[in-house]
Amino acid sequence: DTEVTQTPKHLVMGMTNKKSLKCEQHMGHRAMYWYKQKAKKPPELMFVYSYEKLSINESVPSRFSPECPNSSLLNLHLHALQPEDSALYLCASSQDAFRWTGGVESYGYTFGSGTRLTVV
Amino acid sequence: RKEVEQDPGPFNVPEGATVAFNCTYSNSASQSFFWYRQDCRKEPKLLMSVYSSGNEDGRFTAQLNRASQYISLLIRDSKLSDSATYLCAVNAEGSQGNLIFGKGTKLSVKP
């Protein structure tokens, strides 16, 4: 079982709907991420939260709105999406976004199982 | 030049074979390197971190070559269950933690 929990696992929404994706981790990680993955493509970064503050927004359209209510939770609010936004949305967490140890010991991400989103 | 590049494969190998994947990265300031495994329609799962001195975990060996800016993954004695897509991931100093993924290399192990 993954230690990062995402809900829902599947979501179908119309272009006028408003929905939210949720992500939760209880590993004490201080960095959380949203990635988007299309079929046969690598995950692409959308947002990074570090210590509950948004630290990176990779020029994501405003129809995607992230929220970090506390250190364990990360939401992604969706509004007026387009069919091309259909993808697997992955949440991830890591111990600390700013900690580099030169390769001696490195911190990878733990991913949630993702939300498969279809926009119709 | 793309930031992280991998041979997409597919690599089709028989059980018991040894297979190696390479991944090149463009940012010489990169500090942390990882191999992830992704099964079809599943999330990526961390397979190994890649340490400067190289590291081994059972049948899997990861190596880093900073001079040539590539990392490698060697799988010995391939099992059917090793069939998956293998993604390399790199994060760069100053990038505030985000990982950049390669497109992945698809491995298919046949009986």
mmCIF file of C-alpha atoms in Angstrom:
data_model
loop_
_atom_site.group_PDB
_atom_site.id
_atom_site.type_symbol
_atom_site.label_atom_id
_atom_site.label_comp_id
_atom_site.label_asym_id
_atom_site.label_seq_id
_atom_site.Cartn_x
_atom_site.Cartn_y
_atom_site.Cartn_z
ATOM 1 C CA ASP A 1 0.000 0.000 0.000
ATOM 2 C CA THR A 2 1.227 3.464 -0.864
ATOM 3 C CA GLU A 3 1.927 5.881 1.994
ATOM 4 C CA VAL A 4 0.586 8.777 -0.043
ATOM 5 C CA THR A 5 -3.159 8.517 -0.469
ATOM 6 C CA GLN A 6 -4.972 10.159 -3.342
ATOM 7 C CA THR A 7 -8.692 10.447 -3.857
ATOM 8 C CA PRO A 8 -10.606 9.885 -5.980
ATOM 9 C CA LYS A 9 -8.861 7.197 -8.030
ATOM 10 C CA HIS A 10 -10.963 8.008 -11.071
ATOM 11 C CA LEU A 11 -12.852 11.174 -11.986
ATOM 12 C CA VAL A 12 -14.948 12.089 -14.979
ATOM 13 C CA MET A 13 -15.983 15.704 -15.170
ATOM 14 C CA GLY A 14 -17.581 18.066 -17.618
ATOM 15 C CA MET A 15 -15.915 21.236 -18.812
ATOM 16 C CA THR A 16 -18.127 23.399 -16.618
ATOM 17 C CA ASN A 17 -17.722 21.355 -13.440
ATOM 18 C CA LYS A 18 -15.723 22.190 -10.349
ATOM 19 C CA LYS A 19 -13.992 19.313 -8.626
ATOM 20 C CA SER A 20 -11.087 18.752 -6.259
ATOM 21 C CA LEU A 21 -8.358 16.168 -6.051
ATOM 22 C CA LYS A 22 -7.061 15.286 -2.619
ATOM 23 C CA CYS A 23 -3.727 14.003 -1.405
ATOM 24 C CA GLU A 24 -2.679 12.993 2.092
ATOM 25 C CA GLN A 25 0.571 11.778 3.615
ATOM 26 C CA HIS A 26 1.487 10.983 7.205
ATOM 27 C CA MET A 27 5.214 10.449 6.819
ATOM 28 C CA GLY A 28 6.120 13.867 8.198
ATOM 29 C CA HIS A 29 7.321 14.979 4.786
ATOM 30 C CA ARG A 30 7.570 18.740 4.373
ATOM 31 C CA ALA A 31 7.475 18.914 0.571
ATOM 32 C CA MET A 32 4.520 17.924 -1.569
ATOM 33 C CA TYR A 33 4.105 17.978 -5.311
ATOM 34 C CA TRP A 34 1.522 17.743 -8.051
ATOM 35 C CA TYR A 35 2.557 16.090 -11.305
ATOM 36 C CA LYS A 36 0.583 15.479 -14.474
ATOM 37 C CA GLN A 37 1.242 12.449 -16.646
ATOM 38 C CA LYS A 38 -0.187 11.821 -20.090
ATOM 39 C CA ALA A 39 -0.053 8.378 -21.683
ATOM 40 C CA LYS A 40 3.446 7.272 -22.729
ATOM 41 C CA LYS A 41 4.911 10.511 -21.378
ATOM 42 C CA PRO A 42 6.956 11.230 -18.262
ATOM 43 C CA PRO A 43 5.389 12.917 -15.235
ATOM 44 C CA GLU A 44 5.531 16.697 -15.586
ATOM 45 C CA LEU A 45 5.770 18.968 -12.582
ATOM 46 C CA MET A 46 2.871 21.314 -11.896
ATOM 47 C CA PHE A 47 3.318 22.643 -8.361
ATOM 48 C CA VAL A 48 5.672 22.310 -5.402
ATOM 49 C CA TYR A 49 4.752 23.076 -1.812
ATOM 50 C CA SER A 50 7.481 23.359 0.746
ATOM 51 C CA TYR A 51 6.573 23.809 4.396
ATOM 52 C CA GLU A 52 2.998 24.481 3.311
ATOM 53 C CA LYS A 53 3.987 27.342 1.037
ATOM 54 C CA LEU A 54 3.772 27.274 -2.734
ATOM 55 C CA SER A 55 7.337 27.425 -3.956
ATOM 56 C CA ILE A 56 6.999 26.462 -7.608
ATOM 57 C CA ASN A 57 4.206 26.956 -10.113
ATOM 58 C CA GLU A 58 5.342 25.639 -13.482
ATOM 59 C CA SER A 59 3.230 28.094 -15.476
ATOM 60 C CA VAL A 60 0.133 26.032 -14.898
ATOM 61 C CA PRO A 61 -3.153 27.529 -16.166
ATOM 62 C CA SER A 62 -5.334 29.120 -13.529
ATOM 63 C CA ARG A 63 -8.036 26.512 -14.066
ATOM 64 C CA PHE A 64 -5.807 24.399 -11.784
ATOM 65 C CA SER A 65 -5.611 25.816 -8.263
ATOM 66 C CA PRO A 66 -3.515 24.122 -5.585
ATOM 67 C CA GLU A 67 -4.095 24.374 -1.878
ATOM 68 C CA CYS A 68 -2.118 23.094 1.089
ATOM 69 C CA PRO A 69 -4.337 23.272 4.193
ATOM 70 C CA ASN A 70 -1.671 21.703 6.425
ATOM 71 C CA SER A 71 1.546 19.759 6.215
ATOM 72 C CA SER A 72 -0.241 16.469 5.554
ATOM 73 C CA LEU A 73 -2.773 17.551 2.959
ATOM 74 C CA LEU A 74 -2.576 18.827 -0.577
ATOM 75 C CA ASN A 75 -5.540 19.631 -2.771
ATOM 76 C CA LEU A 76 -5.874 20.467 -6.430
ATOM 77 C CA HIS A 77 -9.010 22.399 -7.316
ATOM 78 C CA LEU A 78 -10.230 22.025 -10.876
ATOM 79 C CA HIS A 79 -12.524 24.387 -12.734
ATOM 80 C CA ALA A 80 -13.441 24.798 -16.400
ATOM 81 C CA LEU A 81 -11.032 22.144 -17.597
ATOM 82 C CA GLN A 82 -10.486 21.193 -21.208
ATOM 83 C CA PRO A 83 -10.508 17.690 -22.706
ATOM 84 C CA GLU A 84 -6.733 17.940 -23.194
ATOM 85 C CA ASP A 85 -6.393 18.159 -19.406
ATOM 86 C CA SER A 86 -7.370 14.504 -19.206
ATOM 87 C CA ALA A 87 -4.407 12.707 -17.633
ATOM 88 C CA LEU A 88 -3.130 10.891 -14.570
ATOM 89 C CA TYR A 89 -2.588 13.405 -11.776
ATOM 90 C CA LEU A 90 0.056 12.285 -9.338
ATOM 91 C CA CYS A 91 0.739 13.633 -5.901
ATOM 92 C CA ALA A 92 4.144 13.035 -4.337
ATOM 93 C CA SER A 93 5.920 13.924 -1.150
ATOM 94 C CA SER A 94 9.530 14.043 -0.036
ATOM 95 C CA GLN A 95 11.261 14.622 3.228
ATOM 96 C CA ASP A 96 12.488 18.073 2.429
ATOM 97 C CA ALA A 97 12.537 19.976 -0.850
ATOM 98 C CA PHE A 98 15.731 21.842 0.014
ATOM 99 C CA ARG A 99 17.944 19.110 1.345
ATOM 100 C CA TRP A 100 20.732 17.980 -0.915
ATOM 101 C CA THR A 101 23.381 15.676 0.375
ATOM 102 C CA GLY A 102 25.594 15.383 -2.671
ATOM 103 C CA GLY A 103 24.486 11.909 -3.626
ATOM 104 C CA VAL A 104 25.645 10.195 -0.455
ATOM 105 C CA GLU A 105 22.076 9.858 0.654
ATOM 106 C CA SER A 106 19.307 11.194 -1.463
ATOM 107 C CA TYR A 107 15.624 11.537 -0.896
ATOM 108 C CA GLY A 108 13.357 10.332 -3.617
ATOM 109 C CA TYR A 109 9.685 10.982 -3.875
ATOM 110 C CA THR A 110 6.898 8.766 -2.704
ATOM 111 C CA PHE A 111 4.055 8.938 -5.177
ATOM 112 C CA GLY A 112 0.397 8.387 -4.555
ATOM 113 C CA SER A 113 -1.457 6.015 -6.859
ATOM 114 C CA GLY A 114 -2.855 8.961 -8.790
ATOM 115 C CA THR A 115 -6.219 10.217 -9.951
ATOM 116 C CA ARG A 116 -7.125 9.300 -13.510
ATOM 117 C CA LEU A 117 -9.021 12.320 -14.771
ATOM 118 C CA THR A 118 -11.203 12.382 -17.857
ATOM 119 C CA VAL A 119 -12.679 15.686 -19.002
ATOM 120 C CA VAL A 120 -15.671 15.339 -21.294
ATOM 121 C CA ARG B 1 19.135 19.183 -25.744
ATOM 122 C CA LYS B 2 16.455 17.740 -23.470
ATOM 123 C CA GLU B 3 17.175 17.799 -19.752
ATOM 124 C CA VAL B 4 16.888 14.068 -19.173
ATOM 125 C CA GLU B 5 17.050 11.592 -22.032
ATOM 126 C CA GLN B 6 16.467 7.859 -22.160
ATOM 127 C CA ASP B 7 16.282 5.269 -24.882
ATOM 128 C CA PRO B 8 12.520 4.536 -25.015
ATOM 129 C CA GLY B 9 13.031 0.926 -26.042
ATOM 130 C CA PRO B 10 11.237 -1.366 -25.927
ATOM 131 C CA PHE B 11 13.839 -3.767 -24.700
ATOM 132 C CA ASN B 12 12.583 -7.304 -25.254
ATOM 133 C CA VAL B 13 14.730 -9.825 -23.409
ATOM 134 C CA PRO B 14 14.408 -13.462 -22.360
ATOM 135 C CA GLU B 15 14.183 -14.479 -18.739
ATOM 136 C CA GLY B 16 17.577 -14.676 -17.132
ATOM 137 C CA ALA B 17 19.125 -12.064 -19.405
ATOM 138 C CA THR B 18 21.137 -9.096 -18.222
ATOM 139 C CA VAL B 19 19.890 -5.746 -19.472
ATOM 140 C CA ALA B 20 21.264 -2.238 -19.025
ATOM 141 C CA PHE B 21 19.632 1.156 -19.392
ATOM 142 C CA ASN B 22 21.344 4.498 -19.674
ATOM 143 C CA CYS B 23 20.023 7.955 -18.974
ATOM 144 C CA THR B 24 21.790 11.209 -19.789
ATOM 145 C CA TYR B 25 21.189 14.547 -18.112
ATOM 146 C CA SER B 26 22.087 18.016 -19.279
ATOM 147 C CA ASN B 27 22.531 19.971 -16.047
ATOM 148 C CA SER B 28 26.046 19.481 -14.710
ATOM 149 C CA ALA B 29 24.907 20.911 -11.361
ATOM 150 C CA SER B 30 22.516 18.001 -10.803
ATOM 151 C CA GLN B 31 22.961 16.480 -7.364
ATOM 152 C CA SER B 32 20.475 13.670 -6.911
ATOM 153 C CA PHE B 33 19.598 10.801 -9.199
ATOM 154 C CA PHE B 34 16.990 8.091 -9.064
ATOM 155 C CA TRP B 35 15.551 5.159 -10.939
ATOM 156 C CA TYR B 36 11.805 4.628 -10.778
ATOM 157 C CA ARG B 37 9.753 1.725 -11.998
ATOM 158 C CA GLN B 38 6.287 2.336 -13.429
ATOM 159 C CA ASP B 39 3.858 -0.441 -14.238
ATOM 160 C CA CYS B 40 1.116 0.134 -16.752
ATOM 161 C CA ARG B 41 -1.506 2.567 -15.416
ATOM 162 C CA LYS B 42 0.204 2.727 -12.033
ATOM 163 C CA GLU B 43 2.219 5.372 -10.245
ATOM 164 C CA PRO B 44 6.031 5.490 -10.415
ATOM 165 C CA LYS B 45 7.697 3.681 -7.538
ATOM 166 C CA LEU B 46 11.193 4.421 -6.350
ATOM 167 C CA LEU B 47 13.487 1.587 -7.335
ATOM 168 C CA MET B 48 16.871 2.974 -6.317
ATOM 169 C CA SER B 49 18.651 6.152 -5.501
ATOM 170 C CA VAL B 50 21.901 6.443 -7.429
ATOM 171 C CA TYR B 51 24.914 7.201 -5.284
ATOM 172 C CA SER B 52 28.194 8.679 -6.458
ATOM 173 C CA SER B 53 30.049 5.476 -5.631
ATOM 174 C CA GLY B 54 27.475 3.271 -7.346
ATOM 175 C CA ASN B 55 25.140 0.999 -5.477
ATOM 176 C CA GLU B 56 23.645 -2.450 -5.710
ATOM 177 C CA ASP B 57 20.383 -3.899 -4.479
ATOM 178 C CA GLY B 58 20.053 -7.572 -5.219
ATOM 179 C CA ARG B 59 19.879 -8.011 -8.993
ATOM 180 C CA PHE B 60 19.898 -4.249 -9.599
ATOM 181 C CA THR B 61 22.999 -2.084 -9.905
ATOM 182 C CA ALA B 62 22.950 1.665 -10.403
ATOM 183 C CA GLN B 63 25.929 3.748 -11.447
ATOM 184 C CA LEU B 64 26.615 7.440 -11.889
ATOM 185 C CA ASN B 65 29.136 8.925 -14.288
ATOM 186 C CA ARG B 66 29.378 12.631 -13.542
ATOM 187 C CA ALA B 67 32.047 13.322 -16.151
ATOM 188 C CA SER B 68 29.829 12.040 -18.949
ATOM 189 C CA GLN B 69 26.598 13.049 -17.208
ATOM 190 C CA TYR B 70 24.802 9.770 -17.296
ATOM 191 C CA ILE B 71 23.354 7.228 -14.938
ATOM 192 C CA SER B 72 22.837 3.571 -15.629
ATOM 193 C CA LEU B 73 20.724 0.717 -14.339
ATOM 194 C CA LEU B 74 21.789 -2.898 -14.740
ATOM 195 C CA ILE B 75 19.335 -5.713 -14.154
ATOM 196 C CA ARG B 76 20.805 -9.198 -13.861
ATOM 197 C CA ASP B 77 18.915 -12.470 -14.170
ATOM 198 C CA SER B 78 15.769 -10.758 -15.495
ATOM 199 C CA LYS B 79 12.429 -12.006 -14.212
ATOM 200 C CA LEU B 80 9.048 -11.810 -15.896
ATOM 201 C CA SER B 81 8.014 -9.485 -13.073
ATOM 202 C CA ASP B 82 10.699 -6.985 -14.086
ATOM 203 C CA SER B 83 8.584 -6.048 -17.119
ATOM 204 C CA ALA B 84 7.750 -2.379 -16.654
ATOM 205 C CA THR B 85 8.833 1.083 -17.734
ATOM 206 C CA TYR B 86 11.959 2.362 -16.000
ATOM 207 C CA LEU B 87 12.154 6.108 -15.511
ATOM 208 C CA CYS B 88 15.265 7.955 -14.543
ATOM 209 C CA ALA B 89 14.836 11.131 -12.530
ATOM 210 C CA VAL B 90 17.230 13.932 -11.783
ATOM 211 C CA ASN B 91 16.947 16.991 -9.628
ATOM 212 C CA ALA B 92 19.233 19.935 -9.985
ATOM 213 C CA GLU B 93 20.769 22.097 -7.329
ATOM 214 C CA GLY B 94 18.635 25.147 -6.882
ATOM 215 C CA SER B 95 15.546 23.579 -8.403
ATOM 216 C CA GLN B 96 13.845 23.446 -5.015
ATOM 217 C CA GLY B 97 13.332 19.748 -5.009
ATOM 218 C CA ASN B 98 11.474 19.010 -8.158
ATOM 219 C CA LEU B 99 12.416 15.915 -10.088
ATOM 220 C CA ILE B 100 12.757 15.933 -13.848
ATOM 221 C CA PHE B 101 11.868 12.595 -15.377
ATOM 222 C CA GLY B 102 13.087 10.928 -18.501
ATOM 223 C CA LYS B 103 10.482 9.503 -20.848
ATOM 224 C CA GLY B 104 11.200 6.022 -19.568
ATOM 225 C CA THR B 105 12.532 2.827 -21.081
ATOM 226 C CA LYS B 106 10.088 0.005 -21.556
ATOM 227 C CA LEU B 107 11.335 -3.450 -20.630
ATOM 228 C CA SER B 108 9.539 -6.624 -21.609
ATOM 229 C CA VAL B 109 10.899 -9.881 -20.216
ATOM 230 C CA LYS B 110 9.679 -12.940 -22.114
ATOM 231 C CA PRO B 111 9.592 -16.564 -20.983
#
